[in-house]
XYZ file of C-alpha atoms in Angstrom:
721
model
C -33.450 -90.047 -104.960
C -32.660 -90.855 -101.114
C -29.173 -90.540 -101.975
C -29.652 -87.298 -103.787
C -31.550 -85.804 -100.853
C -29.095 -87.002 -98.067
C -26.422 -84.763 -99.638
C -28.318 -81.355 -99.605
C -30.307 -82.298 -96.349
C -26.822 -83.374 -94.549
C -25.379 -80.122 -95.808
C -28.257 -77.856 -94.168
C -28.410 -79.988 -90.777
C -24.672 -78.996 -90.630
C -25.339 -75.706 -91.337
C -28.086 -75.407 -88.757
C -25.990 -77.214 -86.274
C -23.108 -74.926 -86.595
C -25.295 -71.948 -86.485
C -27.009 -73.239 -83.211
C -23.342 -74.128 -81.594
C -22.218 -70.539 -82.876
C -25.390 -69.191 -81.265
C -25.010 -71.266 -78.125
C -21.453 -69.979 -77.730
C -22.628 -66.530 -78.397
C -25.139 -66.839 -75.960
C -22.996 -68.135 -73.272
C -20.553 -65.369 -74.204
C -22.981 -62.882 -73.836
C -24.385 -64.765 -70.741
C -21.060 -64.510 -69.133
C -20.287 -61.050 -69.992
C -23.591 -60.098 -68.606
C -22.788 -62.138 -65.417
C -19.474 -60.242 -65.331
C -20.970 -57.027 -65.689
C -23.189 -57.807 -63.151
C -20.873 -58.705 -60.986
C -19.098 -55.212 -61.444
C -21.752 -53.577 -61.040
C -22.283 -54.911 -57.781
C -18.814 -54.371 -56.971
C -18.996 -50.335 -57.936
C -22.475 -50.289 -55.928
C -20.531 -51.729 -53.035
C -17.540 -49.433 -53.327
C -20.026 -46.277 -53.881
C -21.734 -47.433 -50.838
C -18.595 -47.669 -48.972
C -17.283 -44.358 -50.640
C -20.294 -42.977 -49.262
C -19.921 -44.230 -45.607
C -16.636 -42.965 -45.702
C -17.605 -39.654 -46.647
C -20.342 -39.343 -44.088
C -18.059 -40.823 -41.448
C -15.415 -38.089 -42.680
C -18.080 -35.408 -42.316
C -19.331 -36.189 -39.004
C -15.976 -35.603 -37.210
C -14.777 -32.796 -39.453
C -15.888 -29.221 -38.554
C -16.410 -28.341 -42.228
C -19.455 -28.606 -43.888
C -19.960 -29.599 -47.740
C -22.270 -28.180 -50.424
C -22.218 -29.774 -53.500
C -24.017 -27.557 -56.500
C -24.725 -28.597 -60.079
C -23.770 -26.279 -62.999
C -27.424 -24.756 -62.842
C -27.203 -23.551 -59.343
C -28.893 -26.450 -57.698
C -27.736 -27.844 -54.439
C -26.638 -31.948 -55.245
C -25.546 -32.785 -51.812
C -25.520 -31.366 -48.429
C -23.530 -33.093 -45.610
C -24.715 -32.786 -42.180
C -21.981 -30.598 -40.939
C -23.121 -27.985 -43.430
C -27.063 -28.430 -42.713
C -25.658 -27.917 -39.215
C -23.802 -24.338 -39.936
C -26.229 -23.232 -42.343
C -29.577 -24.214 -39.716
C -31.530 -25.976 -42.918
C -32.641 -29.995 -42.990
C -30.458 -31.733 -45.372
C -33.615 -33.537 -46.804
C -35.360 -30.200 -47.315
C -32.735 -28.421 -49.623
C -31.040 -30.859 -51.870
C -32.559 -30.088 -55.409
C -33.393 -26.832 -54.364
C -31.909 -23.790 -56.265
C -28.870 -21.925 -54.092
C -30.349 -18.904 -54.436
C -33.882 -19.859 -52.983
C -32.384 -21.417 -49.877
C -33.703 -19.991 -46.695
C -30.556 -17.955 -45.002
C -30.016 -14.584 -44.030
C -26.371 -13.568 -44.735
C -24.509 -10.337 -43.782
C -21.362 -9.153 -45.493
C -18.461 -7.347 -43.224
C -20.635 -3.975 -43.718
C -23.742 -5.354 -42.827
C -25.132 -5.646 -45.863
C -27.475 -8.786 -46.875
C -25.725 -11.375 -49.365
C -26.968 -13.349 -51.437
C -26.294 -17.171 -50.830
C -25.765 -17.883 -54.956
C -23.110 -15.402 -54.365
C -22.064 -16.195 -51.033
C -21.634 -19.871 -51.906
C -20.059 -19.340 -55.362
C -21.035 -20.160 -59.286
C -20.070 -22.380 -61.754
C -17.142 -21.134 -63.699
C -15.731 -18.649 -60.968
C -11.976 -18.879 -59.318
C -11.912 -20.143 -55.966
C -13.035 -17.692 -53.281
C -13.322 -17.508 -49.780
C -15.884 -15.223 -48.060
C -16.985 -14.389 -44.301
C -20.340 -14.058 -43.756
C -22.627 -13.401 -40.972
C -25.443 -15.904 -41.008
C -28.656 -14.662 -38.951
C -30.849 -17.466 -37.529
C -34.423 -17.756 -37.967
C -35.318 -18.494 -34.431
C -35.716 -15.557 -32.378
C -33.377 -14.744 -29.658
C -30.768 -17.522 -31.391
C -27.443 -15.825 -31.391
C -25.737 -15.027 -34.778
C -22.577 -17.048 -36.203
C -19.736 -16.019 -38.268
C -19.288 -18.422 -40.810
C -16.087 -18.891 -43.181
C -17.121 -19.932 -47.147
C -14.882 -21.758 -49.783
C -15.918 -22.245 -53.077
C -13.996 -23.813 -56.189
C -15.200 -25.461 -59.483
C -14.846 -28.864 -59.993
C -15.088 -30.748 -63.485
C -17.847 -33.123 -63.880
C -18.037 -36.495 -65.703
C -20.438 -34.749 -68.308
C -17.844 -32.447 -68.816
C -20.291 -29.950 -67.112
C -18.734 -27.960 -64.196
C -19.831 -27.804 -60.493
C -19.198 -26.306 -57.031
C -17.903 -27.645 -54.525
C -18.196 -25.266 -51.359
C -16.801 -25.772 -47.851
C -18.475 -23.775 -44.686
C -16.621 -23.362 -41.258
C -18.379 -22.023 -38.073
C -15.682 -19.357 -37.013
C -18.062 -17.889 -34.153
C -15.443 -18.933 -31.476
C -12.302 -18.057 -33.254
C -13.656 -14.819 -34.228
C -14.834 -14.193 -30.801
C -10.976 -15.310 -29.616
C -9.767 -12.670 -32.206
C -12.078 -9.925 -31.077
C -11.419 -10.540 -27.344
C -7.444 -10.517 -28.137
C -7.830 -7.444 -29.561
C -10.453 -5.812 -27.277
C -7.334 -6.872 -24.561
C -4.764 -5.558 -27.150
C -6.558 -2.247 -27.537
C -7.488 -1.743 -23.857
C -3.502 -2.657 -22.854
C -2.637 -0.205 -25.169
C -4.952 2.534 -24.276
C -4.627 2.067 -20.605
C -0.749 2.181 -20.932
C -0.894 5.296 -22.767
C -3.444 7.087 -20.332
C -1.901 5.746 -17.339
C -1.171 8.258 -14.506
C 1.813 6.793 -13.922
C 4.913 5.337 -16.024
C 4.943 2.003 -17.944
C 7.146 -0.298 -20.281
C 7.393 -3.264 -21.935
C 10.871 -4.467 -21.089
C 12.601 -7.210 -23.167
C 14.853 -10.064 -21.444
C 17.847 -8.111 -22.013
C 16.046 -5.513 -19.693
C 15.887 -3.029 -22.317
C 12.673 -0.781 -23.455
C 10.553 -2.082 -26.302
C 7.442 0.609 -25.421
C 7.138 3.009 -23.065
C 4.182 5.512 -22.268
C 3.918 9.234 -22.073
C 4.110 9.225 -18.275
C 7.230 7.537 -18.064
C 8.818 9.687 -20.808
C 7.508 12.643 -18.841
C 8.830 11.309 -15.413
C 12.184 10.968 -17.165
C 12.187 14.090 -18.827
C 12.363 12.862 -22.337
C 9.681 11.395 -24.907
C 8.615 8.163 -25.944
C 10.690 7.674 -29.295
C 14.140 8.226 -27.206
C 12.720 5.387 -24.556
C 12.038 2.647 -27.147
C 15.697 0.294 -26.933
C 17.343 2.199 -23.724
C 18.707 -0.149 -21.303
C 16.625 0.165 -17.863
C 19.474 -0.167 -15.827
C 21.282 2.900 -17.642
C 18.219 5.283 -16.536
C 18.495 4.125 -12.965
C 21.721 5.325 -10.430
C 24.599 3.337 -10.530
C 24.239 2.638 -6.916
C 20.687 0.802 -7.802
C 21.795 -1.492 -10.650
C 23.073 -4.046 -8.850
C 19.954 -4.529 -6.922
C 17.990 -4.579 -10.311
C 20.345 -7.328 -11.591
C 19.301 -9.465 -8.615
C 16.207 -8.819 -8.799
C 15.563 -9.743 -12.678
C 17.988 -12.734 -12.254
C 15.478 -13.975 -9.441
C 12.601 -13.548 -12.123
C 14.027 -15.585 -14.725
C 15.508 -17.901 -12.936
C 11.613 -18.786 -11.272
C 12.354 -17.803 -8.301
C 9.759 -15.160 -8.102
C 6.760 -13.354 -10.567
C 7.388 -10.030 -9.468
C 9.528 -7.636 -7.635
C 9.218 -4.214 -6.542
C 12.158 -2.026 -5.991
C 12.717 1.353 -4.430
C 15.388 3.360 -6.212
C 16.600 6.504 -8.049
C 16.150 7.255 -11.689
C 18.408 9.806 -13.656
C 15.894 12.233 -15.283
C 17.366 13.762 -19.004
C 18.359 17.023 -17.129
C 20.314 14.830 -14.951
C 18.231 14.838 -11.784
C 17.743 11.967 -9.702
C 14.308 11.308 -8.666
C 12.933 8.340 -6.633
C 10.970 6.108 -7.667
C 9.194 2.597 -6.997
C 9.799 0.077 -10.077
C 7.428 -2.995 -9.858
C 8.196 -5.352 -12.764
C 6.434 -8.409 -13.963
C 7.512 -11.298 -16.214
C 5.260 -12.359 -18.485
C 5.704 -16.387 -20.073
C 4.769 -17.398 -23.456
C 2.535 -20.543 -23.828
C 5.496 -22.968 -23.804
C 6.366 -21.432 -20.565
C 9.341 -19.559 -21.491
C 9.833 -16.031 -20.478
C 8.938 -13.405 -22.921
C 9.266 -10.048 -21.725
C 8.886 -7.990 -18.658
C 5.612 -5.450 -17.716
C 7.261 -2.786 -15.765
C 5.754 0.188 -14.095
C 7.394 2.888 -12.659
C 5.642 5.624 -9.741
C 7.194 8.717 -8.653
C 7.998 8.467 -5.004
C 9.622 11.591 -4.611
C 7.221 13.156 -2.383
C 6.388 10.210 -0.428
C 10.107 9.750 0.042
C 10.287 13.373 1.436
C 7.347 12.891 3.546
C 8.478 9.842 5.049
C 11.788 11.352 5.969
C 10.009 14.306 7.212
C 7.713 11.766 9.212
C 11.102 10.253 10.411
C 12.359 13.703 11.104
C 9.777 14.645 13.012
C 9.524 11.601 14.969
C 13.083 12.343 16.224
C 13.205 15.977 16.711
C 11.473 18.764 18.555
C 8.590 20.434 16.598
C 8.911 23.914 18.044
C 12.941 24.549 17.762
C 13.717 21.631 15.503
C 16.319 20.557 17.867
C 16.585 16.892 18.439
C 14.118 15.399 20.448
C 14.743 12.941 23.716
C 14.536 9.596 21.596
C 17.155 10.849 19.367
C 19.549 12.282 21.981
C 19.518 8.725 23.558
C 20.294 7.083 20.233
C 23.265 9.929 19.318
C 24.470 9.302 23.432
C 24.371 5.331 23.295
C 26.175 5.446 19.877
C 28.828 7.694 21.763
C 29.358 5.600 24.408
C 29.234 1.992 22.952
C 32.315 3.287 20.630
C 35.915 2.401 21.370
C 37.771 5.139 23.499
C 34.543 7.099 24.860
C 36.341 7.808 28.075
C 36.946 11.332 28.252
C 36.176 11.697 24.943
C 32.195 12.673 25.603
C 30.684 15.075 27.459
C 27.207 16.324 28.341
C 26.173 19.454 28.853
C 22.288 19.744 30.633
C 21.090 23.569 30.229
C 17.947 24.860 31.995
C 16.310 28.354 31.573
C 16.121 30.581 34.702
C 12.700 31.951 35.818
C 11.015 30.762 32.280
C 7.885 29.946 34.041
C 7.457 33.474 34.996
C 7.522 34.394 31.661
C 5.211 32.069 30.133
C 3.056 33.365 33.424
C 2.793 37.088 32.275
C 3.756 37.144 28.953
C 2.193 34.206 27.882
C 3.170 30.973 25.740
C 3.723 32.551 22.356
C 6.055 34.320 24.375
C 7.346 31.226 25.763
C 7.713 29.911 22.463
C 9.824 32.703 20.817
C 12.085 32.601 23.734
C 12.817 29.030 23.481
C 13.516 29.215 19.695
C 16.032 31.969 20.259
C 17.556 30.095 23.154
C 17.861 26.862 20.590
C 19.674 29.440 18.203
C 22.235 30.268 20.530
C 23.088 26.164 21.357
C 23.659 25.621 17.836
C 25.992 28.511 17.456
C 27.813 27.734 20.863
C 28.427 23.903 19.345
C 29.072 25.109 16.179
C 27.683 22.132 14.586
C 30.254 20.205 16.860
C 27.952 18.036 18.570
C 24.204 17.133 19.216
C 21.691 19.737 20.743
C 18.607 18.342 22.011
C 15.077 19.891 23.590
C 13.732 17.526 26.300
C 10.697 19.193 26.973
C 9.878 22.921 28.218
C 13.144 24.857 28.834
C 15.000 21.903 29.298
C 17.814 21.427 26.806
C 21.205 18.630 26.714
C 24.126 18.969 24.336
C 26.305 16.014 23.542
C 29.666 16.580 22.480
C 32.098 14.015 21.039
C 35.920 15.498 21.021
C 39.336 14.085 21.983
C 39.353 17.295 23.849
C 36.070 16.720 25.308
C 36.768 18.887 29.061
C 37.970 21.389 26.846
C 34.935 21.776 24.317
C 32.123 21.113 26.693
C 33.408 24.335 29.029
C 33.766 27.130 25.746
C 30.313 25.673 24.589
C 28.982 26.534 28.667
C 30.894 29.793 28.276
C 29.434 30.515 24.606
C 25.905 29.805 25.970
C 26.173 32.393 28.735
C 27.865 34.551 26.256
C 24.861 34.249 23.777
C 22.192 34.905 26.210
C 23.337 37.963 28.296
C 21.709 39.939 25.263
C 18.197 40.294 25.877
C 15.704 38.297 23.485
C 13.385 41.131 21.701
C 9.865 39.437 21.605
C 7.530 41.692 20.207
C 7.951 45.159 21.573
C 9.822 43.764 24.515
C 13.521 43.188 25.424
C 13.132 40.259 28.065
C 16.285 39.076 30.151
C 17.430 35.392 29.456
C 19.670 33.394 31.935
C 20.362 29.590 32.133
C 22.093 27.560 34.282
C 24.354 24.691 33.230
C 25.413 21.391 34.294
C 28.307 19.352 32.961
C 29.219 15.552 33.434
C 32.339 14.055 31.648
C 32.321 10.321 30.628
C 34.369 8.758 32.959
C 34.635 5.188 33.504
C 32.220 4.372 35.930
C 29.599 6.784 33.675
C 30.390 5.091 30.764
C 29.752 1.970 32.071
C 26.856 2.555 34.136
C 25.096 3.973 30.398
C 23.443 6.825 28.999
C 20.548 7.413 31.433
C 23.278 7.982 34.304
C 25.271 10.001 32.435
C 22.535 12.387 31.532
C 21.646 11.724 35.328
C 24.686 13.295 36.658
C 24.602 16.211 34.097
C 20.941 16.947 35.710
C 22.563 16.408 39.003
C 25.084 19.172 38.064
C 22.314 21.477 36.832
C 20.328 21.760 40.019
C 23.679 22.072 41.862
C 24.179 25.278 39.629
C 20.289 26.193 40.337
C 20.856 25.965 43.931
C 24.060 28.010 43.683
C 22.331 30.963 42.433
C 21.264 30.301 38.953
C 22.975 31.320 35.894
C 25.809 29.465 36.678
C 27.902 26.173 35.492
C 28.435 23.117 37.428
C 30.406 20.216 36.847
C 29.597 16.863 38.186
C 31.514 15.192 40.879
C 30.947 12.440 43.713
C 29.640 14.833 45.883
C 26.859 15.101 44.108
C 24.123 13.124 44.700
C 23.073 11.521 41.566
C 19.669 10.043 40.956
C 19.800 7.103 40.401
C 17.101 4.190 40.211
C 16.941 3.637 43.961
C 17.185 7.410 45.036
C 14.524 8.386 42.482
C 12.223 5.668 43.917
C 13.014 7.035 47.236
C 11.910 10.565 46.367
C 9.127 9.181 43.934
C 7.597 7.571 47.345
C 8.390 10.173 49.618
C 6.674 12.594 47.263
C 3.500 10.285 46.784
C 3.622 10.230 50.866
C 3.772 13.895 51.518
C 1.559 15.231 48.748
C 4.318 16.612 46.614
C 2.676 15.133 43.417
C -0.561 17.210 42.109
C -2.610 16.374 39.164
C -2.988 19.626 37.087
C -6.442 19.748 34.372
C -6.391 20.796 30.944
C -9.617 21.394 29.345
C -10.877 18.935 26.335
C -13.868 21.113 24.218
C -15.905 20.359 21.307
C -14.398 22.142 18.525
C -17.932 22.925 16.669
C -18.575 25.449 19.822
C -15.425 25.453 21.927
C -17.624 23.766 24.975
C -15.606 22.251 27.596
C -16.397 18.340 27.520
C -13.627 17.032 29.638
C -10.052 16.772 31.005
C -6.890 15.612 30.927
C -5.055 15.016 33.812
C -1.564 15.991 33.912
C 0.770 15.160 36.760
C 3.489 17.705 38.428
C 6.161 17.472 40.916
C 5.884 20.279 43.620
C 9.690 19.809 44.670
C 10.648 21.456 48.055
C 14.069 22.417 46.609
C 13.402 22.586 42.592
C 9.964 24.097 42.465
C 7.206 22.886 40.370
C 8.499 19.928 37.634
C 6.840 19.195 34.436
C 6.724 15.536 33.646
C 9.576 16.020 31.176
C 12.106 16.570 34.297
C 10.932 13.340 35.930
C 8.644 11.041 33.912
C 11.358 9.453 31.670
C 13.190 7.894 34.816
C 10.145 6.842 36.647
C 10.109 3.361 34.446
C 13.931 3.015 34.960
C 13.137 3.412 38.862
C 10.355 0.804 38.810
C 7.822 2.804 40.412
C 5.806 3.812 36.970
C 2.740 1.587 38.417
C 2.908 3.139 42.116
C 2.757 6.408 40.294
C -0.189 5.451 37.832
C -2.258 4.353 40.433
C -1.822 7.212 42.658
C -2.992 9.743 39.475
C -5.797 7.419 38.765
C -6.955 7.573 42.556
C -6.973 11.431 42.395
C -8.635 11.448 39.215
C -11.397 9.036 40.309
C -11.889 11.250 43.697
C -12.163 14.405 41.221
C -14.680 12.798 39.202
C -16.291 11.704 42.710
C -16.587 15.543 43.563
C -17.998 16.821 40.591
C -21.507 16.532 39.579
C -21.374 17.006 35.734
C -21.684 13.353 34.456
C -21.278 14.543 30.870
C -17.612 15.674 31.693
C -14.929 13.018 31.485
C -11.099 13.218 32.724
C -8.271 11.166 30.842
C -5.396 9.864 32.624
C -2.154 9.002 30.468
C -0.913 5.159 31.223
C 1.853 3.502 29.420
C 2.113 -0.305 28.654
C 4.799 -1.052 31.584
C 1.765 0.385 33.865
C -0.767 -1.647 32.632
C 1.785 -5.019 32.363
C 1.037 -5.476 35.815
C -2.772 -6.124 36.670
C -2.608 -4.397 40.094
C -3.153 -0.969 38.361
C -6.464 -2.095 36.691
C -7.664 -4.038 39.431
C -6.931 -0.765 41.676
C -8.601 1.575 39.154
C -11.745 -0.796 38.776
C -12.007 -1.002 42.778
C -11.921 3.098 43.381
C -14.629 3.739 40.475
C -16.758 1.106 42.519
C -15.929 2.250 45.679
C -16.534 6.311 44.607
C -19.575 5.226 42.437
C -18.170 6.589 39.423
C -19.586 5.810 36.218
C -16.572 4.185 34.513
C -17.255 6.188 31.434
C -16.171 9.329 32.945
C -12.449 8.039 33.399
C -11.011 7.404 29.789
C -7.351 5.874 29.517
C -5.002 7.459 26.699
C -2.784 5.110 26.105
C 0.729 5.979 24.457
C 0.904 4.603 20.911
C 4.504 4.268 21.356
C 4.846 2.654 24.372
C 2.778 -0.513 22.534
C 5.994 -1.553 20.398
C 6.566 -4.871 22.546
C 2.837 -4.908 23.676
C 1.787 -8.742 25.137
C -1.126 -10.586 25.718
C -1.431 -9.715 29.267
C -1.494 -5.595 28.487
C -4.187 -6.895 25.771
C -6.226 -9.103 28.635
C -5.688 -5.795 30.797
C -7.379 -3.283 28.225
C -9.909 -5.837 27.214
C -10.685 -5.951 31.051
C -10.949 -2.040 31.251
C -12.914 -2.185 28.226
C -15.478 -4.410 29.175
C -16.029 -2.568 32.402
C -17.172 0.701 30.698
C -13.501 2.632 30.786
C -12.709 3.817 27.286
C -9.692 3.474 25.765
C -7.898 6.356 23.571
C -5.060 5.477 21.474
C -2.162 8.868 22.357
C 0.135 10.384 19.880
C -1.738 8.965 17.262
C 0.484 8.834 13.788
C 3.649 8.668 15.087
C 4.095 5.041 16.426
C 5.035 2.261 14.632
C 2.370 0.274 13.870
C -1.140 2.106 14.898
C -3.522 -0.153 12.280
C -2.585 -2.792 13.975
C -3.245 -1.642 17.357
C -6.582 -0.389 16.567
C -7.405 -3.571 14.839
C -6.374 -5.721 17.715
C -6.663 -3.800 20.888
C -10.258 -2.235 22.370
C -9.530 1.265 21.292
C -12.537 3.804 21.269
C -10.734 7.063 20.216
C -7.714 8.574 18.988
C -5.680 11.551 19.992
C -3.703 13.267 17.165
C 0.025 14.014 18.311
C 0.149 17.896 18.455
C 3.589 17.304 15.958
C 1.017 17.087 13.469
C -1.263 19.957 14.559
C 1.703 22.384 14.927
C 1.916 21.888 11.314
C -1.314 23.156 10.176
C -2.104 25.077 8.275
C 1.203 26.080 6.568
C 2.501 22.560 6.867
C 0.692 20.926 3.526
C 2.117 17.498 4.530
C 0.684 17.759 8.010
C -2.687 18.881 6.743
C -2.770 15.639 4.398
C -1.569 13.595 7.398
C -4.274 15.132 9.315
C -7.097 14.383 7.077
C -5.928 10.903 6.277
C -5.994 10.226 9.941
C -9.131 11.736 10.373
C -10.647 10.009 8.026
C -9.457 6.316 9.164
C -10.507 6.982 12.830
C -13.700 8.047 11.239
C -14.324 5.017 8.962
C -13.732 2.789 11.979
C -16.179 5.245 14.137
C -13.890 6.018 16.817
C -13.684 9.621 18.743
C -11.333 12.047 17.579
C -9.223 14.483 19.701
C -6.569 17.158 18.660
C -4.002 18.224 20.845
C -1.566 21.159 20.767
C -4.438 24.059 19.284
C -3.005 27.147 19.599
C -4.602 29.464 17.350
C -8.295 29.871 15.576
C -7.101 28.605 12.368
C -5.742 25.005 13.647
C -8.942 24.461 15.418
C -11.181 25.476 12.189
C -9.023 23.187 9.638
C -9.137 20.399 12.334
C -13.415 20.628 12.738
C -13.338 20.859 8.841
C -11.798 17.922 8.598
C -13.309 15.520 10.766
C -11.919 16.046 14.042
C -14.369 16.283 16.892
C -12.703 17.400 20.184
C -9.460 19.553 20.870
C -7.347 20.750 23.381
C -4.123 23.377 23.789
C -3.122 26.652 25.060
C -6.081 27.892 22.605
C -8.365 26.755 25.320
C -5.914 27.102 28.399
C -3.278 25.170 29.869
C -3.053 22.807 32.785
C -4.483 24.012 36.167
C -4.784 22.724 39.284
C -7.907 21.777 40.984
C -8.340 24.808 43.130
């Protein structure tokens, strides 16, 4: 029985053991698999966390924000950058429907847009939209956001939407600013009153405005692609090339060039070309910006002013300055001996004509005499008026002696016929003095040659007038020592006299002051005007002595005049002020005669200040501090009046008569007069205009801000009596 039982139980036990072993193995296998799965899950969690950290790190440094929404339009995820751009809280919107996001979005037309439509929907193709995001907080600035949405597949085959948002406000501001700048530049260029053009590096026009086309007598289309060099005169092209090469070489950034441009009708016009080089972001030259201003009128005005500065305003003849230049040039040329001659001409009895018939008649005669002199020289010499009725002719010829006698005879013949002045016919005669340039006179220079002709002229007058005399060594030449002795003698014997010309208030013609003008009552030559002797004063070295004499006479006159409201102005030059003796003597005279310093006014000739130094500035400052007003005479004719007004203690200006004489018929003179008056008034200076001859001139000056005036309209210079 035991054996019988053992067999079946043994089999069962074996089966049970086998099952247990299999189960154990299965459990161990499953346990191992579970442990492996756990490890894999842990690794996946680690990888997921690592990916999330990288994702968050990437989102923290990128300018783009990311929004992920589900197939049913709910926010699955939102990066911090997206939350910042959209102005929402990340935790508050995850799981919220996109359509319910608290966003106010406007499209390009300013209309409200749905967040669900802007941020995209599942199944829609990739879209990019630019919208304006209106912030919820009041006062905050709206931002411009670029939204790009695209569909992405999910693990469960349900599509999702990935949306990137970028704040492009700054970029849009730059684009708007650039567009505005470009529009402003184009509008400014198209409507600029001066010509403008964009020019490439080959110096060809790429764009031009209407003003430039009108200046050149063409149209804008014709200028595009046209070489700038071909627009200018051939003589100016080399200067253009040199200037542009300097720009391209980095030597300068812009240049300005006065040149001539050729119009479509082949006419030349003066222009000022300003060019600036524009460089790209890499610093390389890109193109030129060119401005072209019409300078024809200003060029003509400059030439007119230059002409006036070198010519007599009444007759149009050369003045003393131009005569000196011509004569100096003639004598400096090789072979000047016996090839240069000077003729001095002075009218006989001209003062009587002025006194009897008036200065208008005298001016008519002077103009007639100027025409006679021009005709006599037939363009073969330089004719000049030095002042009053004194004329000089300079001739250059191989046969100078014969030519100058022919001119002298032609002058006498031309003056033989009476001059018609109004309803009268007045006889005119002239005395002529001739000097031929021998070696001695050429070596001595232009002033000595003029003095020789002057000496011959005086001999002609002494010999009966209406004659011609030629200088020889027997005539006393007014050299510097001789003239100095004559001036000293004239002062000691009261031959120098002071005349006074009234200065009036232009508003009511009331006399407010006088200008002191020196005359020489010469015992042989009669009453000499300043033009006959003042030009030689400085050369003779007696200018300070003469200035002291005139200032002393004026102070004595002021001491005898009880009217403190009137002043007297005295003309002084820079060389007179260079010696402190004149200023010291003047202040002593004012103190001794108890004359208010403000009643004596110094008129400083502008042209004499070209080489003014610190000593002259010191003298002027001393006089101004003592109460003596300083006026700038001949205002507008010097080389640098603005610097004088800035650097010197100037209280007022005196308009040169060359400008007054052109009023009102000369528009250029009128413009200059207005401009100079405005400048003086802006600086709070006294304004005086000289040379007024008629009411029309006085009215024009008064209306344009000139307060005081003087001239023949209000009376000439008269002696104290």
